[in-house]
Short mmCIF file of C-alpha atoms in Angstrom, two decimals:
data_model
loop_
_atom_site.label_atom_id
_atom_site.label_comp_id
_atom_site.label_asym_id
_atom_site.label_seq_id
_atom_site.Cartn_x
_atom_site.Cartn_y
_atom_site.Cartn_z
CA MET A 15 -21.50 21.89 -4.14
CA ASN A 16 -22.74 19.83 -1.23
CA ILE A 17 -21.90 16.20 -2.05
CA TRP A 18 -22.85 13.03 -0.20
CA MET A 19 -20.58 10.05 -0.82
CA VAL A 20 -22.37 6.79 0.02
CA SER A 21 -20.21 3.68 0.14
CA MET A 22 -19.96 0.38 2.02
CA GLU A 23 -16.16 0.67 1.96
CA PHE A 24 -13.59 3.45 2.29
CA ALA A 25 -9.81 3.15 2.44
CA GLY A 26 -8.50 3.56 5.97
CA ILE A 27 -11.95 3.08 7.54
CA ALA A 28 -13.54 -0.14 6.22
CA GLU A 29 -11.60 -1.91 3.50
CA ALA A 30 -12.67 -4.62 1.05
CA GLY A 31 -12.26 -4.29 -2.73
CA GLY A 32 -11.18 -1.58 -5.15
CA VAL A 33 -14.19 0.62 -4.36
CA LYS A 34 -12.49 1.63 -1.11
CA ASN A 35 -9.71 3.45 -2.99
CA VAL A 36 -12.06 5.23 -5.37
CA SER A 37 -14.43 6.39 -2.65
CA ARG A 38 -11.58 7.79 -0.57
CA SER A 39 -9.52 9.42 -3.32
CA LEU A 40 -12.59 10.89 -5.01
CA SER A 41 -13.93 12.26 -1.71
CA GLU A 42 -10.61 13.85 -0.83
CA GLU A 43 -10.14 15.48 -4.22
CA LEU A 44 -13.72 16.77 -4.35
CA SER A 45 -13.13 18.30 -0.93
CA ARG A 46 -9.81 19.84 -1.99
CA CYS A 47 -11.61 21.43 -4.93
CA GLY A 48 -13.83 23.38 -2.53
CA ASN A 49 -16.87 21.11 -2.25
CA LYS A 50 -18.55 20.15 1.01
CA VAL A 51 -18.26 16.35 1.23
CA THR A 52 -20.03 13.99 3.64
CA LEU A 53 -19.25 10.28 3.70
CA PHE A 54 -21.98 7.83 4.77
CA ILE A 55 -20.75 4.36 5.75
CA PRO A 56 -21.94 1.57 8.08
CA LEU A 57 -20.16 1.21 11.42
CA PHE A 58 -18.76 -2.32 11.08
CA GLY A 59 -16.96 -4.41 13.66
CA CYS A 60 -13.87 -4.01 11.47
CA THR A 61 -14.10 -0.22 11.26
CA SER A 62 -10.82 1.56 11.92
CA PHE A 63 -10.85 4.86 13.78
CA ASP A 64 -7.13 5.58 13.26
CA GLU A 65 -7.95 8.53 10.98
CA ILE A 66 -11.19 9.57 12.65
CA GLU A 67 -11.43 12.71 14.76
CA ASP A 68 -14.12 14.53 16.73
CA ARG A 69 -16.37 11.49 16.99
CA LYS A 70 -19.83 12.19 18.41
CA GLU A 71 -22.03 9.18 19.06
CA ASP A 72 -25.83 9.33 18.87
CA CYS A 73 -25.74 13.07 18.33
CA LEU A 74 -28.77 12.91 16.03
CA PRO A 75 -32.19 11.33 16.52
CA ALA A 76 -32.33 7.57 15.96
CA GLU A 77 -34.66 6.22 13.29
CA ILE A 78 -36.95 3.21 13.35
CA ILE A 79 -37.02 1.40 10.01
CA ARG A 80 -39.56 -1.33 9.29
CA ILE A 81 -37.81 -4.03 7.30
CA CYS A 82 -38.57 -7.72 6.78
CA GLY A 83 -41.51 -7.43 9.17
CA LYS A 84 -39.39 -6.11 12.04
CA ASN A 85 -38.48 -2.74 13.45
CA GLU A 86 -34.78 -1.94 13.21
CA THR A 87 -33.27 0.99 15.09
CA VAL A 88 -30.48 2.88 13.38
CA SER A 89 -28.48 5.71 14.91
CA TYR A 90 -25.86 8.06 13.57
CA THR A 91 -22.34 8.84 14.75
CA THR A 92 -20.68 11.88 13.20
CA ALA A 93 -16.96 12.50 12.89
CA VAL A 94 -14.30 14.12 10.72
CA LEU A 95 -11.70 12.38 8.54
CA ALA A 96 -8.28 13.45 9.82
CA ASN A 97 -6.40 16.10 7.85
CA THR A 98 -9.47 16.81 5.70
CA SER A 99 -12.73 18.71 5.96
CA ILE A 100 -14.72 15.57 5.09
CA ARG A 101 -17.57 14.88 7.50
CA VAL A 102 -18.20 11.20 8.22
CA VAL A 103 -21.60 9.85 9.22
CA PHE A 104 -21.43 6.30 10.57
CA VAL A 105 -24.75 4.46 10.40
CA THR A 106 -24.97 2.16 13.41
CA ASN A 107 -26.99 -1.01 13.99
CA PRO A 108 -26.07 -4.46 15.39
CA HIS A 109 -26.30 -6.04 11.93
CA PHE A 110 -23.31 -3.86 10.96
CA SER A 111 -21.30 -3.83 14.17
CA GLU A 112 -21.25 -7.62 14.55
CA LYS A 113 -19.53 -8.06 11.16
CA LEU A 114 -15.74 -8.34 11.17
CA ALA A 115 -15.41 -7.70 7.41
CA VAL A 116 -17.44 -5.67 4.97
CA TYR A 117 -18.88 -8.38 2.71
CA THR A 118 -17.64 -11.80 3.88
CA TYR A 119 -17.05 -13.82 7.02
CA THR A 120 -13.62 -14.05 8.60
CA ALA A 121 -11.80 -17.04 10.12
CA GLU A 122 -12.65 -15.68 13.56
CA GLU A 123 -16.36 -15.61 12.71
CA GLU A 124 -16.19 -19.16 11.31
CA LYS A 125 -14.58 -20.31 14.55
CA ALA A 126 -17.43 -18.77 16.54
CA ASP A 127 -20.09 -20.16 14.18
CA PRO A 128 -19.01 -22.95 11.77
CA SER A 129 -21.92 -22.14 9.45
CA HIS A 130 -20.29 -18.78 8.69
CA LYS A 131 -17.57 -20.05 6.39
CA LYS A 132 -14.55 -17.81 5.89
CA GLY A 133 -14.83 -16.01 2.55
CA ASN A 134 -18.56 -16.60 2.15
CA GLY A 135 -20.90 -13.64 1.90
CA HIS A 136 -22.99 -12.60 4.90
CA VAL A 137 -26.27 -14.49 5.13
CA ASP A 138 -28.02 -11.19 5.89
CA SER A 139 -26.26 -9.17 3.18
CA LEU A 140 -29.52 -8.00 1.59
CA LEU A 141 -30.73 -6.76 4.97
CA ILE A 142 -27.43 -5.00 5.68
CA GLU A 143 -27.47 -3.14 2.36
CA ALA A 144 -31.16 -2.23 2.42
CA LEU A 145 -31.00 -1.05 6.04
CA PHE A 146 -27.93 1.08 5.39
CA GLN A 147 -29.39 2.77 2.32
CA ARG A 148 -32.77 3.37 3.89
CA ALA A 149 -31.03 4.88 6.91
CA VAL A 150 -29.14 7.31 4.66
CA ALA A 151 -32.41 8.40 3.05
CA GLN A 152 -33.97 8.84 6.50
CA PHE A 153 -31.02 11.03 7.50
CA GLY A 154 -32.65 13.71 5.39
CA LYS A 155 -35.06 14.29 8.27
CA ASN A 156 -32.15 15.61 10.34
CA ILE A 157 -30.99 18.40 8.04
CA GLN A 158 -32.21 21.84 7.08
CA LYS A 159 -33.03 22.83 3.52
CA THR A 160 -29.88 24.94 3.48
CA GLU A 161 -27.89 21.72 3.97
CA SER A 162 -29.61 19.82 1.17
CA PRO A 163 -27.16 17.77 -0.91
CA ASP A 164 -26.70 18.83 -4.51
CA ILE A 165 -25.30 15.42 -5.42
CA VAL A 166 -25.73 12.02 -3.76
CA LEU A 167 -22.98 9.81 -5.17
CA CYS A 168 -23.69 6.09 -4.68
CA GLU A 169 -20.79 3.69 -5.09
CA ASP A 170 -21.72 0.42 -6.83
CA ALA A 171 -24.60 -2.03 -6.37
CA PRO A 172 -24.67 -2.03 -2.52
CA ALA A 173 -25.68 1.66 -2.68
CA ALA A 174 -27.61 1.64 -5.96
CA VAL A 175 -31.13 1.45 -4.48
CA LEU A 176 -30.63 4.66 -2.46
CA PRO A 177 -31.93 6.97 -5.23
CA SER A 178 -35.22 5.02 -5.16
CA TYR A 179 -35.48 5.42 -1.40
CA ILE A 180 -34.77 9.15 -1.71
CA ALA A 181 -37.41 9.53 -4.42
CA CYS A 182 -40.00 7.66 -2.34
CA SER A 183 -39.17 9.59 0.84
CA ARG A 184 -40.66 12.77 -0.66
CA LEU A 185 -38.55 14.80 1.79
CA SER A 186 -38.35 18.44 0.73
CA VAL A 187 -34.60 18.54 1.44
CA PHE A 188 -34.08 16.25 -1.56
CA LYS A 189 -36.26 18.29 -3.94
CA LYS A 190 -33.29 19.59 -5.95
CA THR A 191 -30.90 16.71 -5.24
CA LYS A 192 -29.42 14.76 -8.14
CA CYS A 193 -28.39 11.16 -7.56
CA VAL A 194 -25.50 9.44 -9.33
CA VAL A 195 -24.83 5.70 -9.22
CA THR A 196 -21.40 4.48 -10.27
CA ILE A 197 -21.19 0.94 -11.65
CA HIS A 198 -17.82 -0.45 -10.61
CA ASN A 199 -18.46 -3.95 -11.88
CA ALA A 200 -21.53 -5.37 -13.63
CA GLY A 201 -20.11 -8.86 -13.98
CA PRO A 202 -21.95 -11.93 -12.68
CA ALA A 203 -22.05 -12.06 -8.86
CA TYR A 204 -21.53 -8.29 -8.55
CA HIS A 205 -25.16 -7.16 -8.96
CA HIS A 206 -26.39 -7.66 -5.37
CA GLU A 207 -29.77 -8.40 -6.90
CA PHE A 208 -32.97 -9.63 -5.26
CA ASN A 209 -34.07 -13.07 -6.49
CA SER A 210 -37.71 -12.03 -6.94
CA ILE A 211 -40.13 -9.12 -6.70
CA MET A 212 -41.47 -10.60 -3.47
CA THR A 213 -37.99 -10.63 -1.93
CA ALA A 214 -37.24 -7.12 -3.17
CA GLY A 215 -40.49 -5.81 -1.71
CA LYS A 216 -39.76 -7.48 1.61
CA TYR A 217 -36.40 -5.71 1.98
CA THR A 218 -36.96 -2.41 0.20
CA GLY A 219 -40.58 -1.54 0.82
CA LEU A 220 -40.61 0.00 -2.66
CA PRO A 221 -43.85 -0.05 -4.69
CA PHE A 222 -44.60 -2.99 -6.95
CA PHE A 223 -44.62 -0.92 -10.15
CA ALA A 224 -41.11 0.42 -9.42
CA LEU A 225 -39.75 -3.08 -8.83
CA CYS A 226 -41.33 -4.34 -12.06
CA LYS A 227 -39.25 -1.82 -14.03
CA ALA A 228 -36.05 -3.33 -12.61
CA LEU A 229 -36.57 -6.94 -13.64
CA ASN A 230 -33.81 -8.99 -15.27
CA GLY A 231 -35.71 -12.22 -15.78
CA LYS A 232 -37.19 -12.87 -12.33
CA ARG A 233 -34.50 -10.91 -10.50
CA VAL A 234 -34.78 -7.29 -9.38
CA GLU A 235 -31.60 -5.41 -10.24
CA PRO A 236 -30.34 -2.43 -8.16
CA PHE A 237 -28.70 -0.88 -11.25
CA LEU A 238 -32.01 -0.97 -13.14
CA LEU A 239 -33.78 0.60 -10.18
CA ALA A 240 -31.13 3.34 -10.24
CA ALA A 241 -31.64 3.95 -13.96
CA GLU A 242 -35.18 5.17 -13.26
CA CYS A 243 -34.20 8.02 -10.93
CA ALA A 244 -30.42 8.58 -11.12
CA ALA A 245 -27.65 9.27 -13.59
CA LEU A 246 -25.47 6.23 -14.20
CA THR A 247 -21.71 6.40 -14.52
CA THR A 248 -19.02 3.77 -14.73
CA VAL A 249 -15.30 3.64 -14.16
CA SER A 250 -13.94 3.94 -17.71
CA THR A 251 -15.11 5.26 -21.06
CA GLN A 252 -14.63 1.87 -22.74
CA TYR A 253 -16.56 -0.01 -20.07
CA ALA A 254 -19.47 2.42 -20.55
CA LEU A 255 -19.63 1.32 -24.20
CA GLU A 256 -19.42 -2.36 -23.24
CA LEU A 257 -22.22 -2.02 -20.69
CA CYS A 258 -24.55 -0.85 -23.46
CA ASP A 259 -23.42 -3.46 -25.97
CA PRO A 260 -26.06 -6.25 -26.25
CA SER A 261 -23.37 -8.71 -27.33
CA ARG A 262 -21.86 -8.41 -23.82
CA THR A 263 -24.83 -10.05 -22.11
CA LYS A 264 -22.70 -12.93 -20.75
CA GLU A 265 -20.13 -10.61 -19.14
CA THR A 266 -22.93 -8.53 -17.55
CA ASP A 267 -25.30 -11.38 -16.67
CA GLY A 268 -27.98 -9.93 -18.93
CA LEU A 269 -27.73 -6.25 -18.00
CA SER A 270 -26.09 -4.95 -21.18
CA GLU A 271 -28.95 -6.22 -23.36
CA ILE A 272 -31.48 -4.41 -21.12
CA PHE A 273 -29.40 -1.21 -21.03
CA ALA A 274 -29.17 -1.29 -24.84
CA ARG A 275 -32.85 -2.07 -25.40
CA ARG A 276 -33.97 0.71 -23.07
CA ARG A 277 -31.34 3.12 -24.42
CA ILE A 278 -30.10 3.83 -20.93
CA HIS A 279 -27.16 6.23 -21.04
CA ILE A 280 -24.09 5.46 -18.97
CA THR A 281 -21.31 8.06 -18.66
CA GLY A 282 -17.79 6.69 -18.55
CA ILE A 283 -15.28 8.50 -16.32
CA THR A 284 -12.01 6.62 -16.04
CA ASN A 285 -10.82 6.29 -12.46
CA GLY A 286 -7.79 8.23 -11.40
CA ILE A 287 -5.01 7.13 -9.09
CA ASP A 288 -3.36 8.88 -6.18
CA TYR A 289 0.21 8.90 -7.46
CA GLU A 290 1.70 9.98 -4.14
CA ARG A 291 0.40 6.84 -2.41
CA TYR A 292 2.76 4.80 -4.64
CA ASN A 293 5.54 7.29 -5.46
CA PRO A 294 8.67 5.09 -5.94
CA SER A 295 10.99 8.00 -5.18
CA ASP A 296 9.72 7.95 -1.56
CA CYS A 297 10.08 4.58 0.21
CA SER A 298 7.79 5.65 3.05
CA LYS A 299 4.97 5.89 0.51
CA SER A 300 5.84 3.18 -1.99
CA LEU A 301 6.73 0.64 0.77
CA LEU A 302 9.62 -0.49 -1.45
CA PRO A 303 13.07 -1.10 0.06
CA TYR A 304 14.84 1.22 -2.41
CA SER A 305 13.80 4.42 -4.16
CA TYR A 306 13.97 5.28 -7.86
CA ASN A 307 12.24 7.56 -10.37
CA PRO A 308 10.98 6.01 -13.65
CA GLU A 309 9.70 9.37 -14.90
CA GLN A 310 13.27 10.66 -14.85
CA GLY A 311 14.67 7.45 -16.33
CA GLU A 312 16.22 6.44 -13.00
CA PHE A 313 15.86 2.65 -12.66
CA ASP A 314 18.83 1.64 -10.47
CA GLY A 315 16.61 1.38 -7.39
CA LYS A 316 14.19 -0.87 -9.28
CA TYR A 317 16.95 -3.42 -9.81
CA LEU A 318 18.08 -3.11 -6.20
CA CYS A 319 14.48 -3.92 -5.23
CA ARG A 320 14.68 -6.96 -7.53
CA ASN A 321 17.88 -8.19 -5.89
CA PHE A 322 16.31 -7.71 -2.46
CA PHE A 323 13.23 -9.66 -3.54
CA LEU A 324 15.22 -12.51 -5.05
CA SER A 325 17.52 -12.91 -2.07
CA CYS A 326 14.76 -12.66 0.54
CA PHE A 327 11.66 -14.28 -0.85
CA ALA A 328 12.14 -16.06 -4.15
CA ASP A 329 14.83 -18.72 -3.73
CA LYS A 330 14.59 -21.90 -1.65
CA GLU A 331 15.73 -20.14 1.49
CA TRP A 332 13.05 -18.04 3.12
CA GLU A 333 13.59 -14.78 5.07
CA ARG A 334 17.29 -14.28 4.42
CA ALA A 335 17.32 -10.48 4.33
CA GLU A 336 19.12 -8.19 6.70
CA LEU A 337 16.21 -5.75 6.40
CA ASN A 338 13.04 -6.44 8.37
CA THR A 339 11.00 -8.74 6.11
CA ASN A 340 7.98 -9.18 8.36
CA ASP A 341 6.20 -6.30 6.63
CA TYR A 342 6.30 -8.29 3.39
CA LEU A 343 5.32 -11.71 4.74
CA SER A 344 2.26 -11.05 6.85
CA GLY A 345 -0.86 -12.73 5.49
CA ILE A 346 0.74 -14.71 2.69
CA THR A 347 2.10 -18.18 1.97
CA ARG A 348 4.48 -19.17 -0.82
CA ALA A 349 4.49 -21.92 -3.44
CA GLY A 350 7.44 -22.48 -5.76
CA TYR A 351 10.58 -20.40 -5.94
CA LEU A 352 12.84 -18.68 -8.50
CA LYS A 353 16.21 -20.20 -9.27
CA PRO A 354 19.03 -17.91 -10.47
CA CYS A 355 19.62 -17.55 -14.20
CA ILE A 356 23.02 -17.97 -15.78
CA ASP A 357 22.86 -14.48 -17.28
CA ALA A 358 20.89 -12.41 -14.77
CA ALA A 359 21.07 -9.27 -16.93
CA LYS A 360 19.11 -10.95 -19.72
CA THR A 361 16.44 -12.51 -17.51
CA VAL A 362 12.88 -11.29 -18.20
CA TYR A 363 10.52 -10.98 -15.23
CA PHE A 364 6.74 -11.09 -15.60
CA SER A 365 4.34 -10.50 -12.73
CA TYR A 366 0.66 -10.69 -11.94
CA HIS A 367 -0.94 -8.91 -9.00
CA GLY A 368 -4.67 -9.14 -8.48
CA ARG A 369 -7.53 -11.37 -7.49
CA ILE A 370 -7.22 -15.05 -8.36
CA VAL A 371 -10.67 -15.31 -9.96
CA SER A 372 -12.01 -16.39 -13.34
CA GLN A 373 -12.79 -12.84 -14.48
CA LYS A 374 -9.08 -12.02 -14.37
CA GLY A 375 -8.21 -14.72 -16.92
CA ILE A 376 -6.17 -16.76 -14.43
CA GLU A 377 -6.53 -19.91 -16.53
CA VAL A 378 -5.13 -18.04 -19.54
CA LEU A 379 -2.24 -16.70 -17.44
CA ALA A 380 -1.41 -20.13 -16.01
CA ALA A 381 -1.41 -21.85 -19.40
CA ALA A 382 0.66 -19.13 -21.04
CA ALA A 383 3.16 -19.06 -18.15
CA LYS A 384 3.57 -22.84 -18.42
CA ASN A 385 4.20 -22.52 -22.16
CA ILE A 386 6.69 -19.68 -21.78
CA VAL A 387 8.87 -21.28 -19.08
CA SER A 388 9.07 -24.44 -21.21
CA MET A 389 10.27 -22.35 -24.17
CA TYR A 390 12.73 -19.96 -22.47
CA GLU A 391 15.29 -20.59 -19.76
CA ASN A 392 15.73 -16.90 -18.94
CA VAL A 393 12.11 -16.09 -17.93
CA ARG A 394 10.58 -15.91 -14.45
CA PHE A 395 6.99 -15.28 -13.23
CA VAL A 396 6.01 -13.66 -9.93
CA ILE A 397 2.31 -14.05 -9.06
CA ILE A 398 0.50 -12.76 -5.98
CA GLY A 399 -3.16 -12.75 -5.05
CA GLN A 400 -6.06 -14.61 -3.51
CA GLY A 401 -9.55 -15.64 -4.55
CA GLU A 402 -11.23 -18.81 -5.78
CA THR A 403 -9.91 -21.85 -3.95
CA SER A 404 -9.66 -24.09 -7.03
CA LEU A 405 -7.69 -21.46 -8.95
CA GLU A 406 -5.40 -20.86 -5.98
CA GLN A 407 -4.69 -24.59 -5.82
CA ASN A 408 -4.01 -24.75 -9.56
CA MET A 409 -1.58 -21.85 -9.27
CA GLU A 410 0.18 -23.50 -6.32
CA SER A 411 0.60 -26.70 -8.34
CA LEU A 412 1.90 -24.78 -11.34
CA ALA A 413 4.47 -22.92 -9.25
CA GLU A 414 5.67 -26.02 -7.42
CA SER A 415 6.10 -27.97 -10.65
CA SER A 416 7.84 -25.16 -12.57
CA GLY A 417 11.36 -26.08 -11.54
CA GLY A 418 12.14 -22.70 -10.00
CA ARG A 419 10.66 -20.50 -12.69
CA ILE A 420 7.32 -19.49 -11.17
CA VAL A 421 6.67 -18.32 -7.61
CA PHE A 422 3.15 -17.82 -6.25
CA PHE A 423 2.34 -15.83 -3.12
CA LYS A 424 -1.16 -16.70 -1.93
CA GLY A 425 -2.95 -14.05 0.07
CA TYR A 426 -2.69 -10.30 0.17
CA ASN A 427 0.01 -8.10 1.60
CA ARG A 428 0.18 -4.55 0.34
CA ALA A 429 3.97 -4.22 0.60
CA MET A 430 4.62 -7.56 -1.11
CA ALA A 431 2.07 -6.84 -3.85
CA ARG A 432 3.85 -3.59 -4.66
CA LEU A 433 7.27 -5.22 -4.50
CA ALA A 434 6.20 -8.01 -6.86
CA SER A 435 5.02 -5.45 -9.39
CA ALA A 436 8.05 -3.19 -9.00
CA VAL A 437 10.69 -5.88 -9.50
CA SER A 438 9.25 -7.06 -12.82
CA ASP A 439 9.82 -5.89 -16.37
CA PHE A 440 6.19 -6.54 -17.36
CA ILE A 441 2.89 -7.09 -15.58
CA VAL A 442 0.48 -9.47 -17.34
CA LEU A 443 -3.25 -8.70 -17.14
CA PRO A 444 -5.35 -11.21 -19.12
CA SER A 445 -8.79 -10.22 -17.78
CA TYR A 446 -11.79 -11.45 -19.75
CA PHE A 447 -13.47 -8.15 -18.84
CA GLU A 448 -12.18 -5.26 -16.76
CA PRO A 449 -14.29 -2.22 -15.80
CA CYS A 450 -11.28 0.01 -15.14
CA GLY A 451 -8.18 -1.70 -13.83
CA LEU A 452 -5.79 -0.28 -11.27
CA GLU A 453 -2.94 -2.76 -11.47
CA ASP A 454 -1.84 -1.40 -14.86
CA LEU A 455 -1.55 2.14 -13.47
CA ILE A 456 0.33 1.00 -10.36
CA ALA A 457 2.74 -0.99 -12.51
CA GLN A 458 3.37 2.01 -14.78
CA ILE A 459 4.18 4.17 -11.74
CA PHE A 460 6.79 1.55 -10.78
CA GLY A 461 8.31 1.48 -14.28
CA THR A 462 6.77 -1.91 -15.07
CA ILE A 463 5.17 -2.22 -18.50
CA PRO A 464 1.61 -3.64 -18.68
CA VAL A 465 0.70 -6.39 -21.16
CA ALA A 466 -3.08 -6.73 -21.23
CA HIS A 467 -6.08 -8.15 -23.01
CA ALA A 468 -7.71 -5.29 -24.91
CA THR A 469 -10.94 -5.03 -22.93
CA GLY A 470 -12.77 -2.42 -20.88
CA GLY A 471 -10.65 -0.04 -18.85
CA LEU A 472 -7.44 -1.82 -19.85
CA LYS A 473 -7.80 -0.09 -23.21
CA LYS A 474 -6.49 3.05 -21.54
CA ILE A 475 -3.11 1.45 -22.15
CA GLU A 476 -1.72 2.99 -25.33
CA ASP A 477 -0.48 0.05 -27.37
CA SER A 478 3.29 0.15 -27.98
CA ARG A 479 3.59 3.53 -26.19
CA THR A 480 2.64 2.92 -22.55
CA GLY A 481 2.23 -0.86 -22.75
CA PHE A 482 1.02 -3.65 -25.01
CA LEU A 483 -2.48 -4.91 -25.84
CA TYR A 484 -3.60 -8.13 -27.47
CA ASN A 485 -7.11 -8.95 -28.74
CA GLU A 486 -7.89 -12.66 -28.56
CA ASN A 487 -7.77 -13.77 -24.93
CA THR A 488 -6.44 -17.30 -25.32
CA PRO A 489 -3.32 -18.99 -23.93
CA GLU A 490 -1.97 -19.27 -27.49
CA LYS A 491 -2.35 -15.54 -28.18
CA LEU A 492 -0.89 -14.52 -24.82
CA THR A 493 2.00 -16.95 -25.28
CA ALA A 494 2.76 -15.44 -28.69
CA THR A 495 2.56 -11.90 -27.29
CA LEU A 496 4.92 -12.62 -24.41
CA SER A 497 7.26 -14.59 -26.65
CA ALA A 498 7.62 -11.61 -29.00
CA LEU A 499 8.46 -9.31 -26.09
CA ILE A 500 11.04 -11.75 -24.71
CA GLU A 501 12.80 -12.03 -28.04
CA ARG A 502 12.82 -8.25 -28.51
CA LYS A 503 14.37 -7.81 -25.08
CA GLU A 504 16.99 -10.49 -25.73
CA LYS A 505 18.14 -8.68 -28.86
CA ALA A 506 18.10 -5.21 -27.32
CA PRO A 507 17.93 -5.21 -23.48
CA ASP A 508 17.17 -1.45 -23.31
CA CYS A 509 14.55 -1.39 -26.06
CA PHE A 510 11.65 -0.93 -23.62
CA ARG A 511 13.25 1.84 -21.57
CA LYS A 512 11.40 4.69 -23.33
CA ILE A 513 8.06 2.90 -22.99
CA ALA A 514 8.58 2.49 -19.24
CA ILE A 515 9.40 6.21 -18.93
CA ASP A 516 6.46 7.34 -21.08
CA ALA A 517 4.09 5.03 -19.17
CA ALA A 518 5.09 6.47 -15.80
CA VAL A 519 4.76 10.06 -17.06
CA CYS A 520 1.35 9.29 -18.58
CA VAL A 521 -0.08 8.09 -15.27
CA HIS A 522 1.15 11.14 -13.40
CA GLU A 523 -0.09 13.66 -15.97
CA LYS A 524 -3.30 12.07 -17.26
CA TYR A 525 -4.69 9.89 -14.49
CA SER A 526 -4.13 11.84 -11.29
CA TRP A 527 -7.34 12.21 -9.30
CA HIS A 528 -6.95 15.98 -9.47
CA GLU A 529 -7.15 15.91 -13.27
CA VAL A 530 -10.06 13.45 -13.29
CA VAL A 531 -12.11 15.41 -10.75
CA LEU A 532 -11.37 18.85 -12.17
CA ASN A 533 -11.91 17.97 -15.82
CA GLN A 534 -14.59 15.28 -15.63
CA TYR A 535 -16.46 14.88 -12.36
CA ILE A 536 -17.07 18.54 -11.53
CA PRO A 537 -18.27 19.46 -15.07
CA PHE A 538 -20.53 16.38 -15.03
CA PHE A 539 -21.99 17.33 -11.64
CA ASN A 540 -22.47 20.95 -12.75
CA ILE A 541 -24.52 19.83 -15.74
CA LEU A 542 -26.73 17.67 -13.51
CA VAL A 543 -27.30 20.43 -10.96
CA LYS A 544 -28.13 23.01 -13.63
CA SER A 545 -30.57 20.62 -15.30
CA TYR A 546 -33.07 20.93 -12.45
#
């Protein structure tokens, strides 16, 4: 098949959230399975060309797109992703190239213009997304019918209007093309919606009747536009059910009630993971200081990693390691520390790695952690992430007042995030809702057992076999769940060994991208193509 991957982010090229990993891993595996894959992505100021080869600028005719009452010129730069056969088409325009991050302003941009606050979304985000998608549709003018895409795969809301643009273009090259829009997150603030039909018309140029079909109150929703002319998928089978459950209207900001009422079908395909990017038996890939193999029951290196972490980063002295620690410290600050336990062998370590935002249940985590460290002397928490300022400040206060039992690393550093997960016995994931979840799979690869609220994609955890699930997402319930695990481990320190082994094996065998693409994506695409 000829497949177009359309995404605002892509690992190694333009990085932002979790979509970057999916778009890259899925593209690579589709290509390895014999499909012709083309990636479309804006050419941002933050774009990395480290893995780009054979770049050809302005090799195709530029397009003039009328948007918001002005003519915008877009051009196309083609290239190849190194060590693959994936073609890359960069869409170029000053609105893209002047941005130093995909979705938000950076500190450098705030310094140049104080109105562009670091972490805030771009003031012209609607223009950026509409211009990019319309440019991809216009690219169809540059190809022959023999190059027509069989599938146009649009990643999340910033690419969800593209099927409407393709349908309205009436280009013959798209006559047999099937569009697929993947919903990565339908939570509030993730819809990239237009605040009115007038605004939507201004940016999209789509007909009034089409915009009316996509109303959620007064807002025009990209996902509802997509439902009219594309197949909808999402990133786990359980989240697909939740998206069509009218009782989930709060978690979806009204979308689930509309999906249910209109009987819109959403196919759930649980994301895979590229095991080799994290493989703990290879330090060059895992970024851990010591190697080990949980699948084979080899955990000695895990505990060496823990000792390294405790001696370098967790006690009151900072940067004490003989090994180069700069790779772990870049981009992060620390609050709190971890004091040694009297009986180190019986100490239980919990971690959290992820965004510090309300969706992730950070308030539940903080309250439960406070309860647990007041109840047990031999428990420590390692937390790393960044997000909402107020929650970051609350976590800093909690860590600093914990008396050496909670350490919080604010910011993001890939090596430190992996180390924090690897050194722990359990990772705690109290999300209120979770479309798929990647942190649980990463933890399992590292021999760390996930403990999670039973919601969305976190339900892929097999309770008591590859991890533990709890149902009521309150501090009291999480405290009780963690307390039970602590007491079990105190009585029998090796009682969770088999679960850690089974969890690691499960990820490798069931959730590799090869298995997901071969057994789910390709059959799904084949059905769509044959349905023409």
